[in-house]
Coordinates of C-alpha atoms in Angstrom, one line a residue:
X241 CA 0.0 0.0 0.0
X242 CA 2.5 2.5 1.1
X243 CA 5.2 1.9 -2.1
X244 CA 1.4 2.4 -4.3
X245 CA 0.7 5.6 -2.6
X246 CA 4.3 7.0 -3.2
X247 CA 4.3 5.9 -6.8
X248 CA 1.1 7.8 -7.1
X249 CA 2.5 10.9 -5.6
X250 CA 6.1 10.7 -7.7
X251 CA 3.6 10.4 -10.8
X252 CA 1.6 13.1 -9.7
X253 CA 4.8 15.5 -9.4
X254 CA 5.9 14.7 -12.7
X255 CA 2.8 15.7 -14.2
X256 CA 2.4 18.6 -12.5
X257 CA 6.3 19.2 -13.6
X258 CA 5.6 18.7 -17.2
X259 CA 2.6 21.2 -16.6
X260 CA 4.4 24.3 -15.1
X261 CA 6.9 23.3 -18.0
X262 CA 4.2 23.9 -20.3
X263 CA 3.3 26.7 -19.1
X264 CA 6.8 28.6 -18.5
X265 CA 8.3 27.9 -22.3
X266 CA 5.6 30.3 -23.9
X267 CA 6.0 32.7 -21.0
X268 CA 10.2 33.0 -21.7
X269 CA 9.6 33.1 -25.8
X270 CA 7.0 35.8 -24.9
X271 CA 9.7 37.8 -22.7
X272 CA 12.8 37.3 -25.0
X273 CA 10.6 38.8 -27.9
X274 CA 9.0 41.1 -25.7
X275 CA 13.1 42.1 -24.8
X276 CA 13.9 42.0 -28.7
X277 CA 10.8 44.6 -29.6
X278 CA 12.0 46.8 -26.7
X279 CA 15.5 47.3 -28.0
X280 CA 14.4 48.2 -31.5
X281 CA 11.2 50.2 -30.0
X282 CA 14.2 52.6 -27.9
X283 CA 15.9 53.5 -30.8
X284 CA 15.1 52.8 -34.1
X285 CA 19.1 53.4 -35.7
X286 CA 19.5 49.8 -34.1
X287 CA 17.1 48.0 -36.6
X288 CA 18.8 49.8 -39.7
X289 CA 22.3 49.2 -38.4
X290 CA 21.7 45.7 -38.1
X291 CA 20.2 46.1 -41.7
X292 CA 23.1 47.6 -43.0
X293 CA 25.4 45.3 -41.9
X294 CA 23.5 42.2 -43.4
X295 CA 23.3 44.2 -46.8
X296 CA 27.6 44.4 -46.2
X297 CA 27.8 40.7 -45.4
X298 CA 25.4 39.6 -48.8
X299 CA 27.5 41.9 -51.0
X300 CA 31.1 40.7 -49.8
X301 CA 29.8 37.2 -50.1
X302 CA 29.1 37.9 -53.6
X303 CA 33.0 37.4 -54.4
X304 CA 32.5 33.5 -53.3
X305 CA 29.2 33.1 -54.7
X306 CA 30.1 34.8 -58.1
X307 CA 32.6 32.6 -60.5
X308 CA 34.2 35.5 -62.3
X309 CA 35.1 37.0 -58.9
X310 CA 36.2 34.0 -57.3
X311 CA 38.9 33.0 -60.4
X312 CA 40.2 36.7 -59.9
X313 CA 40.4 37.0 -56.1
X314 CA 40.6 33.0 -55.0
X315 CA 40.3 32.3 -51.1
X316 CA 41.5 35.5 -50.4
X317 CA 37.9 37.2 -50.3
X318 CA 37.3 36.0 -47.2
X319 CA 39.6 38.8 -46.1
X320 CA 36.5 41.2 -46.9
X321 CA 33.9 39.4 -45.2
X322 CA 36.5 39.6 -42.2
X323 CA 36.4 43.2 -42.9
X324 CA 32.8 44.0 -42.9
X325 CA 32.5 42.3 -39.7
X326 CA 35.3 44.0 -37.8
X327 CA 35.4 47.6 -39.2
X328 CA 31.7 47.9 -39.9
X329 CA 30.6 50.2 -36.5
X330 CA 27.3 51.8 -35.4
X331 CA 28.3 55.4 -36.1
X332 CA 29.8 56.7 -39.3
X333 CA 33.1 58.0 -37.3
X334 CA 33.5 54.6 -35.3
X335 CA 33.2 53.1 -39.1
X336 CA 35.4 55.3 -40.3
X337 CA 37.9 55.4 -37.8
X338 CA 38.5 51.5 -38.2
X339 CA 38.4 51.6 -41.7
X340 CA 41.2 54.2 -42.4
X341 CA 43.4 52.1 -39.5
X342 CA 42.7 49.0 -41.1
X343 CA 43.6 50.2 -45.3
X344 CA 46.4 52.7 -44.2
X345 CA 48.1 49.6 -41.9
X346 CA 47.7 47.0 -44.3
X347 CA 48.8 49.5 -47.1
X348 CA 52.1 50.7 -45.2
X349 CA 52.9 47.1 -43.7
X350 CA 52.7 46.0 -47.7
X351 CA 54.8 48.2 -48.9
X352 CA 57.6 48.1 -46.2
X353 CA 57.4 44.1 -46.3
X354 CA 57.8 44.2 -50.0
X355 CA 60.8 46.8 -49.3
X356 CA 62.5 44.5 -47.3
X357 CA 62.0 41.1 -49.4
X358 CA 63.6 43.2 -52.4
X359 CA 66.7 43.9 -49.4
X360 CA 66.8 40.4 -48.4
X361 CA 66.7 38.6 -51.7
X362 CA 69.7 40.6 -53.1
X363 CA 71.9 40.0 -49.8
X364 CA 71.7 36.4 -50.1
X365 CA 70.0 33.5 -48.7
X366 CA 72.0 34.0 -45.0
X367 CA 72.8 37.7 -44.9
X368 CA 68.7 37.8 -46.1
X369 CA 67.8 35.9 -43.7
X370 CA 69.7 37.5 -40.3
X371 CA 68.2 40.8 -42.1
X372 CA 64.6 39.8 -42.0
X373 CA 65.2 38.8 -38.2
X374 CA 66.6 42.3 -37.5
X375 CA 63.9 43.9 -39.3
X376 CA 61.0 42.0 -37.4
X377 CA 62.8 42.8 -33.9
X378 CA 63.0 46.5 -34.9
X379 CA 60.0 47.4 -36.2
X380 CA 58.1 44.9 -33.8
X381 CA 59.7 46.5 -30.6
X382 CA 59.4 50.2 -32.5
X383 CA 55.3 49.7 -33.1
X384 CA 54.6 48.1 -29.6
X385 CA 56.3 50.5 -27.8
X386 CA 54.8 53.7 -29.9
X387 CA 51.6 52.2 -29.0
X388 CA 52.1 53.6 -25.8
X389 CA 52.0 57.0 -26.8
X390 CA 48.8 58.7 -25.7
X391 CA 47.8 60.4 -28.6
X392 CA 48.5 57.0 -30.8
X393 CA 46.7 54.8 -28.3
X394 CA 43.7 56.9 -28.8
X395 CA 43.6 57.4 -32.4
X396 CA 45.7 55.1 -33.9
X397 CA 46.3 51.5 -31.9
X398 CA 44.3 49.4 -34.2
X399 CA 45.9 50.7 -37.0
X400 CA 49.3 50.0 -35.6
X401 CA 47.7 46.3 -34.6
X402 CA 47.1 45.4 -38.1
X403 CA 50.4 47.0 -39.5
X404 CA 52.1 44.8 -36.7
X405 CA 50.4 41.2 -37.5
X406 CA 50.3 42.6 -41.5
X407 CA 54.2 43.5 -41.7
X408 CA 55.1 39.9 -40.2
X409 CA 53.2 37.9 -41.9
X410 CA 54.5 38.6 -45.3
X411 CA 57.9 39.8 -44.5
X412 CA 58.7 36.0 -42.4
X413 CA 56.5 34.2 -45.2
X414 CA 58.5 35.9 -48.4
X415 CA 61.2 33.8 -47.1
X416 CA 59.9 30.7 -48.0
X417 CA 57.3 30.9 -50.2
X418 CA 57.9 32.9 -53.4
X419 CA 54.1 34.1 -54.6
X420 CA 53.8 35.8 -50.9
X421 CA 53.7 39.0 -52.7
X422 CA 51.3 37.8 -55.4
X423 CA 48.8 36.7 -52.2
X424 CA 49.3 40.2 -49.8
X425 CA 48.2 42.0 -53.1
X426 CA 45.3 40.3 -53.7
X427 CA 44.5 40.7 -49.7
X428 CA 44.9 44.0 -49.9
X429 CA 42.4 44.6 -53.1
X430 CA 39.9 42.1 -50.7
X431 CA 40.3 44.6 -47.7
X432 CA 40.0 47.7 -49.7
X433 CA 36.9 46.2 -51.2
X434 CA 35.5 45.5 -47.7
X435 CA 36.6 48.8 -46.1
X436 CA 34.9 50.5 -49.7
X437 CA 31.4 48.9 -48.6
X438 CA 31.2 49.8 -45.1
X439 CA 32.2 53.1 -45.4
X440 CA 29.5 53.7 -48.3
X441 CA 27.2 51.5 -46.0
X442 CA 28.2 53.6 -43.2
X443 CA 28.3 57.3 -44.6
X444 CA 25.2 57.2 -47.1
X445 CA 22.9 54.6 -46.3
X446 CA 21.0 55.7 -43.4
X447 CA 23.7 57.4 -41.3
X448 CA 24.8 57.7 -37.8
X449 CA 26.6 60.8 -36.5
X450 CA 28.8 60.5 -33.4
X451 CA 28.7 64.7 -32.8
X452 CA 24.9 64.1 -32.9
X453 CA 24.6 62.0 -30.3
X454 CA 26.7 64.0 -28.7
X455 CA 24.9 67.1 -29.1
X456 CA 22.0 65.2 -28.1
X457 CA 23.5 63.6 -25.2
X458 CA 24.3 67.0 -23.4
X459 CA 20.5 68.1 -23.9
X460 CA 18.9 65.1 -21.9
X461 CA 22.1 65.5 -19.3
X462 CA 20.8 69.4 -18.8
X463 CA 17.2 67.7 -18.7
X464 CA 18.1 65.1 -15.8
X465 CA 19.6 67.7 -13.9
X466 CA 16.8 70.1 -14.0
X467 CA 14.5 66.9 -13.6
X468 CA 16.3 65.6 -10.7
X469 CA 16.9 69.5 -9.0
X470 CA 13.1 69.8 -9.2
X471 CA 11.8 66.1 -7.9
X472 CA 14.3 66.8 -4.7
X473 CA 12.7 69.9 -3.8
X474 CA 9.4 68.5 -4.1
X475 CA 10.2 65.8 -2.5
X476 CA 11.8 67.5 0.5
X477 CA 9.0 69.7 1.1
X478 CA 6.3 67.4 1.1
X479 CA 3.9 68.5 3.8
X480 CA 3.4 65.3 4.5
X481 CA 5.5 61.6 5.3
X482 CA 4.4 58.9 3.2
X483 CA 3.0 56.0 4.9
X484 CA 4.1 52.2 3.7
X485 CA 1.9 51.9 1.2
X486 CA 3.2 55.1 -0.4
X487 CA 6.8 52.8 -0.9
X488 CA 6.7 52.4 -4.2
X489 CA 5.6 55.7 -5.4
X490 CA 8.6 57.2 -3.1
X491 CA 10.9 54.7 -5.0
X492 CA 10.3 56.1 -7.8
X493 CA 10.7 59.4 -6.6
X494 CA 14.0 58.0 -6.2
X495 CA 14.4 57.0 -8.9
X496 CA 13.6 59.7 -11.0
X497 CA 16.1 61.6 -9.0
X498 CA 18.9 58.9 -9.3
X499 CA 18.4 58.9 -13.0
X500 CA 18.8 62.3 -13.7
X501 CA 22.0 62.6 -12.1
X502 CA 23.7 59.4 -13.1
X503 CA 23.5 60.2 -16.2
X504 CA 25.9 63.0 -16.0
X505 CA 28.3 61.7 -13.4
X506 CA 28.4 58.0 -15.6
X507 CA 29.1 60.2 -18.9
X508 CA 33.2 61.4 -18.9
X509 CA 34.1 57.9 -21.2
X510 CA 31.5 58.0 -23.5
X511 CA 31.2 61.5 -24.3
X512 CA 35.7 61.1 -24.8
X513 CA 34.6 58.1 -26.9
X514 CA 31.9 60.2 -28.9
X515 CA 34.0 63.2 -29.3
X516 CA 36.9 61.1 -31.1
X517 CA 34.5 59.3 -33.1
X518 CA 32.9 62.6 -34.4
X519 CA 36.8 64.6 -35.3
X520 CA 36.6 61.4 -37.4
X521 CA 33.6 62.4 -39.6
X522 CA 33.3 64.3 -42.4
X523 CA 31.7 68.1 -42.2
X524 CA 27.7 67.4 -42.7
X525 CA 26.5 70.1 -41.7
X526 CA 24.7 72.8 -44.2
X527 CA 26.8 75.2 -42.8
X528 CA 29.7 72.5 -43.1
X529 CA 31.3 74.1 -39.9
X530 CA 34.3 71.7 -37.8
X531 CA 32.3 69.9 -35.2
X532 CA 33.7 71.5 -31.6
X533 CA 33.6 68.5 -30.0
X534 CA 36.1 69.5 -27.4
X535 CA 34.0 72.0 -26.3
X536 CA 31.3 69.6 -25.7
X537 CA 33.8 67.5 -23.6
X538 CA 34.3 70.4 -21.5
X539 CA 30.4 71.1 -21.2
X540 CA 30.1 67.6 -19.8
X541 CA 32.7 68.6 -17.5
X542 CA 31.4 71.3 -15.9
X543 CA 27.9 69.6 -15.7
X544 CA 29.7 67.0 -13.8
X545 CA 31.0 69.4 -10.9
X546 CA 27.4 70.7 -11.0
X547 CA 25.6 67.2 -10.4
X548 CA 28.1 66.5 -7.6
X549 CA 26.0 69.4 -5.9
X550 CA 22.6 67.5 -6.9
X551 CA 24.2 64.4 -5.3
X552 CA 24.9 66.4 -2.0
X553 CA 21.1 67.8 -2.7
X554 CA 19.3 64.3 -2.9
X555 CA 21.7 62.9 0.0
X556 CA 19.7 65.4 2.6
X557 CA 16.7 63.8 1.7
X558 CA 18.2 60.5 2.9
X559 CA 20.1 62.1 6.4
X560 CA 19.5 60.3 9.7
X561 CA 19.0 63.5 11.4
X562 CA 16.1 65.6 9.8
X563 CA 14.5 69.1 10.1
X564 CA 10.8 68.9 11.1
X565 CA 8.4 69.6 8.6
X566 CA 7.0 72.5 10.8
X567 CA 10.1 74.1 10.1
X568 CA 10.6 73.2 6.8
X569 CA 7.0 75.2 5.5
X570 CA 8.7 78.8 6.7
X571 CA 11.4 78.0 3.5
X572 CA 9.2 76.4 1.7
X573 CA 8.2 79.4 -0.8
X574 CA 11.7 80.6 -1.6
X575 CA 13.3 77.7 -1.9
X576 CA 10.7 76.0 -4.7
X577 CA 10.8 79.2 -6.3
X578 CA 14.8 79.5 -6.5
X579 CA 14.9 75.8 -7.5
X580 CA 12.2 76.4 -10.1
X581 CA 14.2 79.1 -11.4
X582 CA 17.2 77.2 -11.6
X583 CA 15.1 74.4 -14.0
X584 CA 14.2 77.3 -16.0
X585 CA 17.7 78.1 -16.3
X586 CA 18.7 74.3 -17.3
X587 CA 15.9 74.0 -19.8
X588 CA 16.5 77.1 -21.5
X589 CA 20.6 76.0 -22.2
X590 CA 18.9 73.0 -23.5
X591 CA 16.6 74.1 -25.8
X592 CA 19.3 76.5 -27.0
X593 CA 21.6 73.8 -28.0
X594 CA 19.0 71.4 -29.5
X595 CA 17.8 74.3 -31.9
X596 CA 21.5 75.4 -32.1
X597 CA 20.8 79.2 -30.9
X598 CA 22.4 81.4 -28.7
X599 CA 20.7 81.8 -25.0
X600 CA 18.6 84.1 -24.0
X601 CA 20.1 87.4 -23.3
X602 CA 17.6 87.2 -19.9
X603 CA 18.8 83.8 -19.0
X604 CA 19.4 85.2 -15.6
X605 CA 16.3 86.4 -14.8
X606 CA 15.2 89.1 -12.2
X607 CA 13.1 86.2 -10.5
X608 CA 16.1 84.4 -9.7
X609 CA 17.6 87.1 -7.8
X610 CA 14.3 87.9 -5.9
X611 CA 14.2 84.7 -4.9
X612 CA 17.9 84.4 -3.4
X613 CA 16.9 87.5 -1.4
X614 CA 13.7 86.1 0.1
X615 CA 15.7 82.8 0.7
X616 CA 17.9 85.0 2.7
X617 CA 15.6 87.4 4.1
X618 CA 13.5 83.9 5.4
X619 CA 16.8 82.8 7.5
X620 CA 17.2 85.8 8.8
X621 CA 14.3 86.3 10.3
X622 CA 14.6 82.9 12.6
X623 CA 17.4 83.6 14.4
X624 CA 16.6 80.9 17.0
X625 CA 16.4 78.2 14.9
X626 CA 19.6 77.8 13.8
X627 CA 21.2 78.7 17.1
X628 CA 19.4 76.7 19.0
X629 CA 16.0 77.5 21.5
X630 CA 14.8 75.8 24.8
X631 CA 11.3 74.7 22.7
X632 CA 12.2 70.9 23.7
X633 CA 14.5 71.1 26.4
X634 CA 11.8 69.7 29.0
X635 CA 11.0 66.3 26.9
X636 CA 14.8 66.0 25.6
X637 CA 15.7 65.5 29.3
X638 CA 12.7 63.3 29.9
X639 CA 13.4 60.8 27.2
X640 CA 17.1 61.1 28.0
X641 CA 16.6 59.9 32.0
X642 CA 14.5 57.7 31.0
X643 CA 16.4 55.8 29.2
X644 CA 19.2 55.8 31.5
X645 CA 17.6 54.3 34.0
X646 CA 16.0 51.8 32.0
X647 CA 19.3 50.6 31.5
X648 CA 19.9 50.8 34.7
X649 CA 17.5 48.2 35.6
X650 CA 17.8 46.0 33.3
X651 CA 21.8 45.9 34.1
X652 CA 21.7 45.0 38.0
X653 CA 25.1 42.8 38.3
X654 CA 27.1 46.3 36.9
X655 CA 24.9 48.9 36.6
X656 CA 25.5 51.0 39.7
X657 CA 29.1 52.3 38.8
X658 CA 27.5 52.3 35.1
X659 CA 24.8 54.0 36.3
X660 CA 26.3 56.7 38.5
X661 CA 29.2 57.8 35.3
X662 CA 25.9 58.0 32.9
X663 CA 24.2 60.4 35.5
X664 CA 27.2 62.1 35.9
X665 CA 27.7 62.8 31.8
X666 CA 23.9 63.3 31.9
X667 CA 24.6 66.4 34.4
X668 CA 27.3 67.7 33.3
X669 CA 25.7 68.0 29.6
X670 CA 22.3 69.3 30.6
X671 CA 23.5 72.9 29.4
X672 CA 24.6 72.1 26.4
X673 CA 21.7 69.3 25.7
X674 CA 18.9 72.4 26.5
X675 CA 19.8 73.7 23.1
X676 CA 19.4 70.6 21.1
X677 CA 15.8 70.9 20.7
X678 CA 15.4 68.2 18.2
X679 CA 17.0 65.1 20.7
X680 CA 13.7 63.6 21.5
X681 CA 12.3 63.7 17.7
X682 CA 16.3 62.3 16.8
X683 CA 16.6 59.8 19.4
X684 CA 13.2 58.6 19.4
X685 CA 12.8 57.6 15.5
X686 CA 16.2 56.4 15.0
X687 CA 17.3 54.5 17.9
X688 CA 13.5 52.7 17.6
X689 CA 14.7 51.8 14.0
X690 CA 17.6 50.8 14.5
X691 CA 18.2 48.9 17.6
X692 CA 19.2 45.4 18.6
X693 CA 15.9 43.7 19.1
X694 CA 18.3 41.2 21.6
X695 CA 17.3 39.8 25.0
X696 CA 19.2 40.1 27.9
X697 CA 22.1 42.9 28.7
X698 CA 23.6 42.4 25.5
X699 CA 21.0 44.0 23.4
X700 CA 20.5 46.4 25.8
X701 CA 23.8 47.5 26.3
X702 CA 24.1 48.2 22.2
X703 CA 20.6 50.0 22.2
X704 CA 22.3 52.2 24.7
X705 CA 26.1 52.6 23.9
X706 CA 24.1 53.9 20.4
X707 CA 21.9 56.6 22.4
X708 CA 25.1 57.9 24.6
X709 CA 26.8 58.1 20.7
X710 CA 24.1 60.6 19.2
X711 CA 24.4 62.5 22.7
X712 CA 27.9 63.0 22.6
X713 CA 27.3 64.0 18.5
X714 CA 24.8 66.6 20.1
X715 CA 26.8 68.2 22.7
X716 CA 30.2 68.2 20.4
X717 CA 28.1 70.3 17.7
X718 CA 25.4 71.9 19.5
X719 CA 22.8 71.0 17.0
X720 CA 20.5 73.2 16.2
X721 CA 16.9 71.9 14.7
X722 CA 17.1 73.7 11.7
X723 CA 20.9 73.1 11.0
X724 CA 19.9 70.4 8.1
X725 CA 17.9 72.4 6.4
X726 CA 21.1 74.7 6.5
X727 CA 22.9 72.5 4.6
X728 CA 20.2 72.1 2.1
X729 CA 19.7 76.0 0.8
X730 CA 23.3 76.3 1.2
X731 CA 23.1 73.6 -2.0
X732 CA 20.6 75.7 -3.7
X733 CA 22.4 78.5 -3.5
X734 CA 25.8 76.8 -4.8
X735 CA 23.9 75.8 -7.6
X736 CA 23.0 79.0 -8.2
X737 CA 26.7 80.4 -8.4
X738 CA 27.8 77.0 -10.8
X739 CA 25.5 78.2 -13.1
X740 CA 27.5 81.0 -14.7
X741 CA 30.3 78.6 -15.6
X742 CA 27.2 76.5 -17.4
X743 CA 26.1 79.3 -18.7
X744 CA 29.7 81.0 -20.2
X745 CA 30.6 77.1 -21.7
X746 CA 27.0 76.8 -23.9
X747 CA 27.7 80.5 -25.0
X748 CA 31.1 79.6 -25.9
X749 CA 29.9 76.2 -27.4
X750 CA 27.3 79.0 -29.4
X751 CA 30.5 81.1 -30.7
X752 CA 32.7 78.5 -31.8
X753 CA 29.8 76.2 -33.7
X754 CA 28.2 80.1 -35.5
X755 CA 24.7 79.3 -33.6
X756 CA 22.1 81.7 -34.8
X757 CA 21.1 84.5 -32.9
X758 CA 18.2 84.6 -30.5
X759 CA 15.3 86.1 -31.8
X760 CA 12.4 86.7 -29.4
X761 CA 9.4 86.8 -31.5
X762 CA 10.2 83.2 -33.0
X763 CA 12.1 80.9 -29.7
X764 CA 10.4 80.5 -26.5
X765 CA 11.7 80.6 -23.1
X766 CA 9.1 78.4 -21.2
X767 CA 8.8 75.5 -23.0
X768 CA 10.6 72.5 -21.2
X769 CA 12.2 70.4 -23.7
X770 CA 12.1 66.4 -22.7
X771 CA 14.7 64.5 -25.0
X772 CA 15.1 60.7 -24.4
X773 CA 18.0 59.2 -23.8
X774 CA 20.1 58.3 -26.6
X775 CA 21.3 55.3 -27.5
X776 CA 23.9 53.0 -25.0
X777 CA 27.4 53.8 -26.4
X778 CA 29.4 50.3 -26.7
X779 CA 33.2 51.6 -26.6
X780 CA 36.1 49.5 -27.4
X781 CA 37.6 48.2 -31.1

């Protein structure tokens, strides 16, 4: 009975298996295409790339699969199809970048191979030989170590790659086999052929611009900063503290904030890569002026040293100790209104450089000054609150006693001489504690949170060596209630005085690429301009 019941339930688990098995294959096909639709859905340029590079791969193959083209070029046309694959690149300077390294190595490795075979064959069959050796050590230990060279790594290492692995190949196989020259030409006609297609693929079939992406890539980083600046102010001055349910609305509060940010901090390599990839490309313009991609690189600079000051911005949100939100409302009008000033700011740069204009000459508006001096005028008028008031003195003392002697108890076997230095500390710092009117709010919330839910003395003793920590952190600084909060206009208003360097860099970005005037019947200063992000940049040969 019993080996007739468990056979039952071992069949019954392996149907049910099969089942769920069932079930999950369509689900995974359904995500991996969901996954494929995605990638093309957030930029388009992917689908045509990857269009363009099958087109490259049908024609190369067309020297295999055609008979007069295969007698002329032999085996060798697989050097094309290697070709297309490695040189063909999403933008047009990446493409063309590659290409000119690959033809201009090959070509020079050629020629100086052929060079020395003539050398080698008239010195003899010895002397030739000891003379190809030396040239392969000198050239080989010349290239490697130019390779080093910053300005060559940069520009030029995968050309001095394939001069390297060209040059000895045919220089150490002219010494055997005869025809070696015959074969490197006909490799070099089947790379110039393959370099030929991608670069027509590249430059006139549906093209890709590195300096456009990067022109577009320092719109959406003006965008996350302004997007971020503003969802940390509102977020700060909320009037009131989400509950639990709230979570995942406040997460992507977060988020939005993270995102906006990240983007500029994560951006120093690929806007280097994108700026070397554009001195690569051709003048497109209509006005056919030289892309200043330099002076982008140094936009994206200074927009990095101003989202260091968003960091510090969205890190008070996330501060153990807090202002109260009673306090927070007497700030609350000039600081939304400065920060909204400073979005307008941002957002006007960027809709100057996406329609390639100069800014407007009120950039700087009188607004943003009126709001600086009401931000001021607001602190000034509380005093007391950031240098401290006896508001809270009476429950700070309360909660602190309280506590000690809750220890106390709890700590018979050595709490008396435990007990007597905490009363003393507790005595001697009443002064000083009298001013800290936010102790009971600070201590309350976070040692709650954060305590060491542990029975017995050992749990205790944690839970308390932690209060007597944020004591002596109050009477060290003498913390004021509204001392966070400090901390937090003090951002505002450092943003405020990085924006002129913004500012000067787009105007200088404005002069160098001839942007048109502004004209104030046609452009618009209140529109907020909302670019997507551009496409992931994959760096690397």
């Amino acid at each position: 009975m019993w080996n007739k019941s468990s056979m039952e339930i071992t069949i019954e688990d392996e149907g049910s298996r099969r089942t769920r098995k069932k079930i999950e294959h369509p689900k995974k096909m359904k995500n991996i295409v969901k996954s494929l639709w995605n990638v093309g859905k957030e930029d388009t340029r992917r689908l045509k790339h990857a269009l363009k590079v099958g087109v490259s791969l049908t024609l190369v193959s067309l020297l295999y699969l055609m008979e007069p083209f295969f007698k002329g070029i032999g085996k060798n046309a697989i050097w094309a199809v290697m070709t297309v694959v490695v040189v063909l690149e999403f933008s047009a300077g990446a493409t063309l970048r590659k290409g000119l390294n690959r033809g201009l190595g090959t070509l020079i490795a050629g020629s100086l191979a052929y060079l020395i075979e003539f050398v080698a064959i008239n010195s003899g069959k010895i002397f030739g030989g000891i003379f190809i050796g030396a040239a392969v050590f000198i050239i080989g230990s010349t290239i490697t170590y130019m390779r080093f060279v910053p300005y060559v790594k940069k520009n030029y290492d995968y050309g001095m790659l394939v001069f390297l692995l060209t040059f000895n190949l045919i220089t150490v196989s002219s010494y055997r086999i005869d025809t070696v020259i015959k074969i490197a030409h006909q490799r070099l006609l089947t790379i110039a052929m393959g370099i030929g297609i991608c670069l027509f693929m590249s430059l006139l079939v549906f093209p890709i611009w590195s300096g456009d992406d990067l022109h577009m890539s320092t719109i959406t980083k003006l965008q996350g900063l302004s997007r971020s600046i503003e969802a940390c102010v509102s977020k700060y001055f909320e009037e009131k503290e989400k509950d639990k349910d709230d979570s995942d609305s406040e997460s992507d509060d977060d988020d939005v904030i993270y995102k906006g940010y990240k983007t500029v901090l994560d951006s120093k390599s690929s806007d280097e890569a994108l700026a070397m990839y554009a001195s690569w490309e051709p003048r497109h313009s209509l006005r056919c002026h030289k892309f200043p991609s330099q002076q982008y690189i140094k936009i994206g600079s200074v927009l990095r040293k101003f989202g260091h000051t968003v960091v510090a911005l969205h890190g008070c949100l996330q501060t153990e100790i807090q202002t109260p939100r009673s306090i927070r409302t007497l700030f609350k009008d000039p600081c939304v209104r400065l920060a909204r000033e400073i979005c307008k700011v941002l957002s006007e740069l960027s809709e100057s450089i996406l329609n390639k204009r100069h800014c407007s000459p009120e950039i700087l508006s009188d607004n943003l000054e009126v709001a600086l001096k009401d931000l001021n005028a607001a602190i000034k008028s509380q005093p007391k609150l950031f240098l401290g008031s006896n508001l809270h003195s009476d429950i700070t003392n309360k909660h602190l006693n309280g506590n000690v002697s809750h220890y106390n108890e709890c700590n018979n076997f050595d709490g008396n001489v435990l007990g007597e230095t905490t009363q003393q500390n507790v005595a001697v710092s009443q002064p000083r504690l009298n001013s800290a009117v936010s102790l009971s709010s600070f201590m309350g919330h976070t040692s709650d949170r954060r305590s060491v839910n542990k029975p017995g003395p050992v749990g205790e003793k944690r839970r308390f060596r932690k209060q007597l920590s944020k004591v002596a952190v109050m009477k060290s600084l003498e913390f004021a209630e509204a001392l966070p909060f400090a901390a937090f206009a003090s951002l505002l208003v450092e943003m405020v005085a990085r924006l002129g360097t913004v500012i000067d860099e787009v105007e200088e970005l404005g002069t160098i690429a001839c942007f048109k005037e502004y004209d104030k019947t046609v452009d618009r200063t209140d529109v907020k301009v909302r670019i997507e992000k551009p496409v992931d940049l994959v760096v690397g040969d």
